[in-house]
CSV table of C-alpha atoms and ligand atoms in Angstrom, one decimal:
chain,number,residue,atom,x,y,z
A,2,MET,CA,0.0,0.0,0.0
A,3,LYS,CA,1.5,3.4,-1.1
A,4,ILE,CA,0.9,5.8,1.8
A,5,CYS,CA,1.5,9.5,1.8
A,6,ILE,CA,1.3,11.6,5.0
A,7,TYR,CA,0.4,15.1,4.0
A,8,GLY,CA,1.6,17.6,6.6
A,9,ALA,CA,4.2,15.4,8.4
A,10,GLY,CA,4.6,17.6,11.5
A,11,ALA,CA,4.0,16.4,15.1
A,12,ILE,CA,1.3,13.8,14.5
A,13,GLY,CA,2.2,13.0,10.9
A,14,GLY,CA,5.8,12.6,11.8
A,15,TYR,CA,5.0,10.2,14.6
A,16,LEU,CA,2.8,8.2,12.3
A,17,GLY,CA,5.5,8.3,9.6
A,18,VAL,CA,8.2,6.9,11.9
A,19,GLN,CA,6.0,4.1,13.2
A,20,LEU,CA,4.8,3.1,9.7
A,21,ALA,CA,8.3,3.3,8.2
A,22,ARG,CA,9.6,1.1,11.1
A,23,ALA,CA,6.9,-1.4,10.2
A,24,GLY,CA,8.2,-1.5,6.6
A,25,ALA,CA,5.3,0.4,5.0
A,26,ASP,CA,5.8,2.2,1.7
A,27,VAL,CA,5.4,5.7,3.2
A,28,SER,CA,6.2,9.1,1.9
A,29,LEU,CA,6.1,12.4,3.8
A,30,ILE,CA,5.0,15.8,2.6
A,31,ALA,CA,6.3,18.7,4.7
A,32,ARG,CA,8.0,22.0,4.2
A,33,GLY,CA,10.6,24.5,5.5
A,34,ALA,CA,13.4,23.7,8.0
A,35,HIS,CA,11.6,20.5,9.2
A,36,LEU,CA,11.6,19.1,5.6
A,37,ALA,CA,15.2,20.1,5.1
A,38,ALA,CA,16.3,18.3,8.3
A,39,MET,CA,14.3,15.2,7.4
A,40,ARG,CA,16.0,15.1,4.0
A,41,GLU,CA,19.4,15.6,5.5
A,42,ARG,CA,19.3,13.5,8.7
A,43,GLY,CA,16.1,11.5,8.5
A,44,LEU,CA,13.2,11.7,10.9
A,45,THR,CA,13.8,10.9,14.5
A,46,LEU,CA,11.2,9.9,17.1
A,47,LEU,CA,12.0,10.3,20.8
A,48,ALA,CA,9.7,8.2,22.9
A,49,GLY,CA,10.7,7.9,26.5
A,50,GLU,CA,14.2,6.4,26.5
A,51,GLU,CA,13.8,5.1,22.9
A,52,ARG,CA,15.1,6.9,19.9
A,53,HIS,CA,14.3,5.8,16.3
A,54,THR,CA,15.4,7.3,13.1
A,55,VAL,CA,13.9,6.5,9.7
A,56,HIS,CA,14.6,7.7,6.2
A,57,PRO,CA,11.4,7.8,4.2
A,58,ARG,CA,10.9,9.8,1.0
A,59,CYS,CA,10.3,13.4,2.0
A,60,THR,CA,9.2,16.2,-0.3
A,61,ASP,CA,7.1,19.4,-0.6
A,62,ASP,CA,6.1,18.4,-4.2
A,63,PRO,CA,3.3,15.8,-4.5
A,64,ASN,CA,4.1,15.5,-8.2
A,65,GLU,CA,7.3,13.6,-7.2
A,66,LEU,CA,5.1,10.9,-5.5
A,67,GLY,CA,2.2,10.3,-8.0
A,68,VAL,CA,-1.0,8.4,-7.2
A,69,GLN,CA,-1.3,6.9,-3.7
A,70,ASP,CA,-3.5,4.2,-2.2
A,71,THR,CA,-3.9,6.2,1.0
A,72,ILE,CA,-3.3,9.8,2.0
A,73,ILE,CA,-3.2,10.5,5.7
A,74,ILE,CA,-3.9,14.2,6.2
A,75,THR,CA,-2.2,15.5,9.4
A,76,LEU,CA,-2.1,19.2,8.5
A,77,LYS,CA,-3.8,21.6,10.9
A,78,ALA,CA,-7.4,21.4,9.7
A,79,HIS,CA,-7.5,25.0,8.7
A,80,SER,CA,-4.6,24.4,6.2
A,81,ILE,CA,-6.5,21.7,4.2
A,82,THR,CA,-8.3,24.0,1.8
A,83,GLY,CA,-5.0,25.6,0.9
A,84,VAL,CA,-3.5,22.4,-0.4
A,85,ILE,CA,-6.4,21.0,-2.4
A,86,GLU,CA,-4.8,21.8,-5.8
A,87,LYS,CA,-1.4,20.5,-4.7
A,88,MET,CA,-3.0,17.2,-3.6
A,89,GLN,CA,-4.5,16.4,-7.0
A,90,PRO,CA,-1.5,14.4,-8.4
A,91,LEU,CA,-1.8,12.0,-5.4
A,92,LEU,CA,-5.4,11.2,-6.2
A,93,GLY,CA,-6.4,8.2,-8.3
A,94,PRO,CA,-9.8,6.5,-8.7
A,95,HIS,CA,-9.3,4.3,-5.6
A,96,THR,CA,-7.3,6.6,-3.3
A,97,ARG,CA,-8.6,6.8,0.2
A,98,ILE,CA,-8.1,10.0,2.3
A,99,VAL,CA,-7.7,9.6,6.1
A,100,THR,CA,-8.5,12.8,8.0
A,101,ALA,CA,-6.2,12.5,11.1
A,102,VAL,CA,-7.1,15.9,12.4
A,103,ASN,CA,-9.0,17.4,15.3
A,104,GLY,CA,-12.5,18.8,14.8
A,105,ILE,CA,-15.3,18.2,12.4
A,106,PRO,CA,-13.9,16.9,9.0
A,107,TYR,CA,-15.1,18.0,5.6
A,108,TRP,CA,-16.9,14.7,4.9
A,109,TYR,CA,-19.0,14.8,8.0
A,110,PHE,CA,-22.4,14.7,6.3
A,111,TYR,CA,-21.4,12.1,3.7
A,112,LYS,CA,-23.5,8.9,4.3
A,113,HIS,CA,-24.9,10.6,7.3
A,114,GLY,CA,-28.6,10.2,6.4
A,115,GLY,CA,-31.4,12.5,7.3
A,116,GLN,CA,-32.0,16.1,6.4
A,117,TYR,CA,-28.4,17.2,6.4
A,118,GLU,CA,-27.1,14.4,4.1
A,119,ASN,CA,-24.4,15.8,1.8
A,120,SER,CA,-24.3,19.3,3.5
A,121,THR,CA,-21.0,21.1,3.8
A,122,LEU,CA,-19.9,23.4,6.6
A,123,GLU,CA,-18.6,26.9,5.7
A,124,SER,CA,-16.4,27.3,8.7
A,125,ILE,CA,-14.3,24.2,7.9
A,126,ASP,CA,-14.8,23.8,4.1
A,127,PRO,CA,-15.5,27.2,2.5
A,128,GLY,CA,-17.5,26.7,-0.7
A,129,GLY,CA,-17.5,22.9,-0.2
A,130,ARG,CA,-14.2,22.6,-2.1
A,131,GLN,CA,-12.7,19.9,0.1
A,132,TRP,CA,-15.9,17.9,-0.4
A,133,ARG,CA,-15.9,18.2,-4.2
A,134,GLU,CA,-12.2,18.3,-5.0
A,135,LEU,CA,-10.8,15.8,-2.5
A,136,GLY,CA,-14.0,13.8,-2.6
A,137,ALA,CA,-16.2,12.9,0.3
A,138,GLU,CA,-16.4,9.4,-1.0
A,139,ARG,CA,-12.7,8.9,-0.5
A,140,ALA,CA,-12.8,9.7,3.2
A,141,ILE,CA,-11.9,7.5,6.1
A,142,GLY,CA,-12.4,9.1,9.6
A,143,CYS,CA,-9.7,9.1,12.2
A,144,ILE,CA,-9.5,10.4,15.7
A,145,VAL,CA,-6.1,11.5,17.0
A,146,TYR,CA,-5.7,10.6,20.7
A,147,PRO,CA,-1.9,10.8,21.1
A,148,ALA,CA,0.0,13.9,21.9
A,149,THR,CA,3.3,14.7,20.2
A,150,GLU,CA,5.4,17.7,19.3
A,151,ILE,CA,8.1,18.8,16.9
A,152,GLU,CA,11.0,19.2,19.4
A,153,ALA,CA,13.4,20.4,16.7
A,154,PRO,CA,13.3,20.2,12.9
A,155,GLY,CA,13.4,16.5,12.0
A,156,VAL,CA,12.8,15.4,15.6
A,157,ILE,CA,9.4,14.4,17.0
A,158,ARG,CA,8.8,14.0,20.7
A,159,HIS,CA,6.1,11.5,21.7
A,160,VAL,CA,4.3,12.7,24.8
A,161,TYR,CA,1.5,10.1,25.4
A,162,GLY,CA,-0.9,7.7,23.7
A,163,ASN,CA,-1.0,5.6,20.5
A,164,ASN,CA,-4.7,5.3,19.8
A,165,PHE,CA,-6.0,6.3,16.3
A,166,PRO,CA,-9.6,5.0,16.0
A,167,LEU,CA,-10.7,4.7,12.3
A,168,GLY,CA,-14.0,4.4,10.7
A,169,GLU,CA,-15.9,4.7,7.3
A,170,PRO,CA,-18.5,7.5,7.1
A,171,SER,CA,-21.0,4.8,6.3
A,172,GLY,CA,-20.1,2.7,9.4
A,173,GLU,CA,-19.2,-0.3,7.2
A,174,ILE,CA,-16.2,-2.4,8.0
A,175,THR,CA,-14.7,-2.3,4.5
A,176,PRO,CA,-11.6,-4.1,3.3
A,177,ASP,CA,-9.9,-0.6,2.9
A,178,VAL,CA,-10.4,0.5,6.5
A,179,GLN,CA,-9.6,-3.0,7.9
A,180,ARG,CA,-6.3,-3.1,5.9
A,181,LEU,CA,-5.4,0.3,7.2
A,182,ALA,CA,-6.2,-0.7,10.8
A,183,ASP,CA,-4.1,-3.8,10.4
A,184,LEU,CA,-1.2,-1.7,9.1
A,185,PHE,CA,-1.5,0.7,12.1
A,186,VAL,CA,-1.5,-2.2,14.5
A,187,ALA,CA,1.6,-3.7,12.8
A,188,ALA,CA,3.2,-0.3,13.4
A,189,GLY,CA,2.6,-0.6,17.1
A,190,LEU,CA,-0.5,1.7,17.2
A,191,LYS,CA,-4.0,1.1,18.4
A,192,ALA,CA,-6.5,1.4,15.6
A,193,PRO,CA,-10.0,0.1,16.5
A,194,VAL,CA,-12.4,0.2,13.5
A,195,LEU,CA,-15.6,1.9,14.7
A,196,ASP,CA,-19.0,1.6,13.2
A,197,ARG,CA,-20.0,5.0,14.6
A,198,ILE,CA,-16.9,7.1,14.0
A,199,ARG,CA,-18.9,10.4,14.4
A,200,ASP,CA,-19.6,9.6,18.1
A,201,GLU,CA,-15.8,9.4,18.7
A,202,ILE,CA,-15.2,12.6,16.7
A,203,TRP,CA,-17.5,14.5,19.0
A,204,LEU,CA,-16.1,12.8,22.2
A,205,LYS,CA,-12.7,14.2,21.2
A,206,LEU,CA,-14.1,17.5,20.1
A,207,TRP,CA,-16.0,17.9,23.4
A,208,GLY,CA,-12.7,18.7,25.0
A,209,ASN,CA,-11.1,20.7,22.2
A,210,VAL,CA,-14.1,23.0,21.8
A,211,CYS,CA,-13.7,24.3,25.4
A,212,PHE,CA,-10.3,23.5,26.8
A,213,ASN,CA,-8.4,24.8,23.8
A,214,PRO,CA,-9.8,28.3,23.6
A,215,ILE,CA,-10.0,28.6,27.4
A,216,SER,CA,-6.3,27.7,27.6
A,217,ALA,CA,-5.4,30.2,24.8
A,218,LEU,CA,-7.2,32.9,26.7
A,219,THR,CA,-6.0,32.1,30.2
A,220,HIS,CA,-2.7,30.3,29.5
A,221,ALA,CA,-3.8,27.7,32.0
A,222,THR,CA,-2.9,24.0,31.5
A,223,LEU,CA,-5.5,21.3,31.4
A,224,ASP,CA,-5.3,20.3,35.1
A,225,VAL,CA,-5.8,23.9,36.1
A,226,ILE,CA,-8.8,24.5,33.7
A,227,CYS,CA,-10.5,21.4,35.0
A,228,THR,CA,-9.8,22.1,38.7
A,229,ASP,CA,-10.5,25.8,39.1
A,230,PRO,CA,-14.3,26.0,39.8
A,231,SER,CA,-14.9,28.9,37.3
A,232,THR,CA,-13.1,27.5,34.3
A,233,ARG,CA,-14.4,24.0,35.0
A,234,ALA,CA,-18.0,25.5,35.1
A,235,LEU,CA,-17.3,27.4,31.8
A,236,SER,CA,-16.0,24.3,30.2
A,237,ARG,CA,-19.0,22.3,31.4
A,238,ALA,CA,-21.4,25.0,30.0
A,239,ILE,CA,-19.8,24.9,26.5
A,240,MET,CA,-19.8,21.1,26.6
A,241,MET,CA,-23.5,21.0,27.5
A,242,GLU,CA,-24.2,23.3,24.5
A,243,THR,CA,-22.0,21.1,22.3
A,244,GLN,CA,-23.7,17.9,23.5
A,245,ALA,CA,-27.2,19.3,22.7
A,246,ILE,CA,-26.1,20.1,19.2
A,247,ALA,CA,-24.4,16.7,18.6
A,248,GLU,CA,-27.3,14.8,19.9
A,249,THR,CA,-29.6,16.6,17.4
A,250,PHE,CA,-27.4,15.0,14.7
A,251,GLY,CA,-27.9,11.5,16.3
A,252,VAL,CA,-24.6,11.4,18.2
A,253,LYS,CA,-24.4,9.2,21.3
A,254,PHE,CA,-21.9,10.2,24.1
A,255,ARG,CA,-20.5,7.1,25.8
A,256,VAL,CA,-19.4,9.0,28.9
A,257,ASP,CA,-21.0,11.9,30.8
A,258,VAL,CA,-19.6,15.4,30.9
A,259,GLU,CA,-18.1,15.1,34.4
A,260,ARG,CA,-16.2,12.0,33.4
A,261,ARG,CA,-14.9,13.7,30.3
A,262,ILE,CA,-13.7,16.7,32.3
A,263,GLU,CA,-12.0,14.3,34.8
A,264,GLY,CA,-10.3,12.5,32.0
A,265,ALA,CA,-8.8,15.8,30.8
A,266,ARG,CA,-7.8,16.8,34.4
A,267,LYS,CA,-5.8,13.6,34.7
A,268,VAL,CA,-3.8,14.5,31.6
A,269,GLY,CA,-2.1,17.0,34.0
A,270,ALA,CA,-0.1,20.1,33.4
A,271,HIS,CA,-0.4,19.9,29.6
A,272,LYS,CA,-0.7,23.0,27.3
A,273,THR,CA,-3.4,22.5,24.7
A,274,SER,CA,-2.3,22.7,21.1
A,275,MET,CA,-4.1,26.1,20.7
A,276,LEU,CA,-2.1,27.6,23.6
A,277,GLN,CA,1.1,26.1,22.1
A,278,ASP,CA,0.2,27.7,18.8
A,279,LEU,CA,-0.4,31.1,20.3
A,280,GLU,CA,2.8,31.0,22.3
A,281,ARG,CA,4.8,29.9,19.2
A,282,GLY,CA,3.2,32.4,16.8
A,283,ARG,CA,1.5,29.7,14.7
A,284,PRO,CA,-2.0,30.1,13.2
A,285,MET,CA,-4.6,28.9,15.7
A,286,GLU,CA,-7.0,26.1,14.8
A,287,ILE,CA,-10.1,28.0,15.8
A,288,ASP,CA,-12.6,27.3,13.0
A,289,PRO,CA,-12.3,23.5,12.9
A,290,LEU,CA,-12.6,23.2,16.7
A,291,VAL,CA,-14.9,26.0,17.8
A,292,THR,CA,-16.5,28.0,15.0
A,293,VAL,CA,-17.8,24.8,13.4
A,294,VAL,CA,-19.7,23.9,16.6
A,295,GLN,CA,-21.3,27.4,16.5
A,296,GLU,CA,-22.2,26.9,12.9
A,297,MET,CA,-23.8,23.5,13.6
A,298,GLY,CA,-25.7,25.2,16.5
A,299,ARG,CA,-27.0,27.7,14.1
A,300,LEU,CA,-28.1,24.9,11.7
A,301,THR,CA,-30.0,23.2,14.4
A,302,GLY,CA,-31.4,26.3,16.1
A,303,ILE,CA,-29.6,25.6,19.4
A,304,ALA,CA,-28.2,28.7,21.1
A,305,THR,CA,-24.6,28.6,22.2
A,306,PRO,CA,-24.1,31.6,24.5
A,307,ALA,CA,-21.2,30.2,26.5
A,308,LEU,CA,-19.4,29.1,23.3
A,309,ASP,CA,-20.2,32.4,21.5
A,310,SER,CA,-18.5,34.4,24.3
A,311,VAL,CA,-15.4,32.3,24.4
A,312,LEU,CA,-15.2,32.2,20.6
A,313,ALA,CA,-15.6,36.0,20.3
A,314,MET,CA,-12.7,36.5,22.8
A,315,VAL,CA,-10.3,33.8,21.4
A,316,THR,CA,-10.8,35.0,17.8
A,317,GLN,CA,-10.0,38.6,18.9
A,318,ARG,CA,-7.0,37.3,20.8
A,319,ALA,CA,-5.8,35.4,17.8
A,320,ARG,CA,-6.4,38.3,15.4
A,321,ILE,CA,-4.4,40.7,17.6
A,322,ALA,CA,-1.6,38.2,17.6
A,323,GLY,CA,-1.9,37.9,13.7
A,324,LEU,CA,-2.7,34.2,14.0
A,325,TYR,CA,-6.3,34.1,12.6
A,326,ASP,CA,-7.9,35.3,9.5
A,327,GLY,CA,-10.8,32.8,9.5
A,328,VAL,CA,-14.6,33.0,9.1
A,329,SER,CA,-15.8,33.4,12.6
A,330,THR,CA,-18.5,36.1,12.4
A,331,PRO,CA,-21.3,35.3,15.0
A,332,SER,CA,-24.5,36.4,13.2
A,333,ASP,CA,-27.2,35.3,15.6
A,334,PRO,CA,-28.4,38.3,17.5
A,335,ARG,CA,-30.2,36.2,20.0
A,336,ALA,CA,-27.0,34.3,20.9
A,337,LEU,CA,-25.0,37.5,21.1
A,338,ALA,CA,-27.6,39.1,23.3
A,339,VAL,CA,-27.5,36.2,25.7
A,340,ALA,CA,-23.8,36.3,25.7
B,426,NDP,N1,0.2,17.4,18.2
B,426,NDP,C1,-0.7,16.8,19.0
B,426,NDP,O1,-0.3,16.4,20.1
B,426,NDP,C2,-2.1,16.6,18.6
B,426,NDP,C3,-2.5,17.1,17.3
B,426,NDP,N2,-3.8,16.8,17.0
B,426,NDP,C4,-4.4,17.3,15.7
B,426,NDP,O2,-3.6,16.7,14.7
B,426,NDP,C5,-3.6,17.6,13.6
B,426,NDP,C6,-2.1,17.9,13.2
B,426,NDP,O3,-1.5,18.5,14.3
B,426,NDP,P1,0.0,18.6,14.5
B,426,NDP,O4,0.7,17.4,14.0
B,426,NDP,O5,0.2,19.0,15.9
B,426,NDP,O6,0.4,19.9,13.6
B,426,NDP,P2,1.8,20.3,13.0
B,426,NDP,O7,1.7,21.8,12.7
B,426,NDP,O8,2.9,19.9,13.9
B,426,NDP,O9,1.9,19.5,11.6
B,426,NDP,C7,1.4,20.0,10.4
B,426,NDP,C8,2.7,20.1,9.5
B,426,NDP,O10,2.2,20.3,8.2
B,426,NDP,C9,3.1,21.3,7.6
B,426,NDP,N3,2.4,22.0,6.5
B,426,NDP,C10,1.5,23.0,6.6
B,426,NDP,N4,1.1,23.4,5.4
B,426,NDP,C11,1.9,22.7,4.5
B,426,NDP,C12,2.0,22.6,3.1
B,426,NDP,N5,1.2,23.4,2.3
B,426,NDP,N6,2.8,21.8,2.5
B,426,NDP,C13,3.6,21.0,3.3
B,426,NDP,N7,3.6,21.0,4.6
B,426,NDP,C14,2.7,21.8,5.2
B,426,NDP,C15,3.4,22.2,8.8
B,426,NDP,O11,4.5,23.0,8.5
B,426,NDP,P3,4.6,24.5,9.1
B,426,NDP,O12,5.0,24.3,10.6
B,426,NDP,O13,5.7,25.1,8.3
B,426,NDP,O14,3.3,25.1,9.0
B,426,NDP,C16,3.6,21.2,9.9
B,426,NDP,O15,4.9,20.7,9.8
B,426,NDP,C17,-4.3,18.9,14.0
B,426,NDP,O16,-5.7,18.8,13.6
B,426,NDP,C18,-4.2,18.8,15.5
B,426,NDP,O17,-5.3,19.5,16.2
B,426,NDP,C19,-4.7,16.1,17.8
B,426,NDP,C20,-4.2,15.6,19.0
B,426,NDP,C21,-2.9,15.9,19.5
B,427,KPL,C1,-4.8,18.1,24.8
B,427,KPL,C2,-6.1,18.1,24.1
B,427,KPL,C3,-6.8,16.8,24.4
B,427,KPL,C4,-6.9,19.3,24.7
B,427,KPL,O1,-8.2,19.3,24.4
B,427,KPL,C5,-5.9,18.3,22.6
B,427,KPL,O2,-6.4,17.5,21.8
B,427,KPL,C6,-5.3,19.5,22.1
B,427,KPL,O3,-4.4,20.1,22.8
B,427,KPL,O4,-5.5,19.8,20.9
């Protein structure tokens, strides 16, 4: 299976090392100093006391790679639209695209059923270009549970976790998704194939939608946000709004909100990716994690006053830092009035 990891940074680099070590035919697309370092010295994974270096093909030009069986997108989700054209040489009639990103993916309403079937969401997929030009029918869902970071160009630090649940939008256990899961397992990862992948997407997003913007606004780590009574209550309020929206779309949450917050608290003194991005001057992933929930709230007529307030502040914070030029424009006067 020819696999290309598009955006081989912290998560894509981790996957790249593990897949290469398992003997997979894997190519990495990256850029800048990180790409130069990988070309020169290979890609190194630091995991506890272990250190592994691999030398997969690395490029910033998809034309060099040609058609792939599987593309694993590990870009920040707000970067996907910007690479649609560059991705075209990788796409053949049978290519599958795995969305290994946080937030709601572009294919969300593909094989969803009901009144929203085949809808696109403006906050994550402006004009529906990802849906049309990457192809919703190509998609395989993936949830990223591990935490990793780029410690230096060409060097990935594994922080915790190895679980990447996978699932077809239709819920079927197809040969494609099973083959991919088998490959992940051979690479030492966990990759349960889920028949309700959207439930798991929301379970992860439940944390990102509140902890990430609150951390960017307060600079608090997860343990502090989940312990301080005020930020815990604010997180809970956003999570309850989010749950109401997701349940309208038929999502089932397998844990309750208190257990989800406790799970995050136990992660400890960890800075969310949004806080890390703010501190390092990198574009913040606001629309795929927060604005999209507001958009889905508008679609379903569910007010999101707590989320609206936090979103208004975090977008302003990000704009002032020059790290956001997205779509967030709250337009529901009722929600703004409540907020
Ligand atoms: N890191 C983590 O611990 C976790 C991450 N996630 C999610 O996983 C996804 C990936 O995150 P993460 O790995 O941290 O992100 P990174 O920013 O580390 O990785 C993305 C990589 O893609 C590169 N890139 C961006 N645009 C292009 C382009 N046009 N051509 C080539 N390369 C490009 C970036 O380069 P550059 O730096 O130059 O922009 C970067 O190296 C996100 O959705 C994130 O929320 C989820 C759970 C945990
Ligand atoms: C750490 C965690 C789970 C916080 O929601 C995360 O996914 C992130 O930082 O993006």
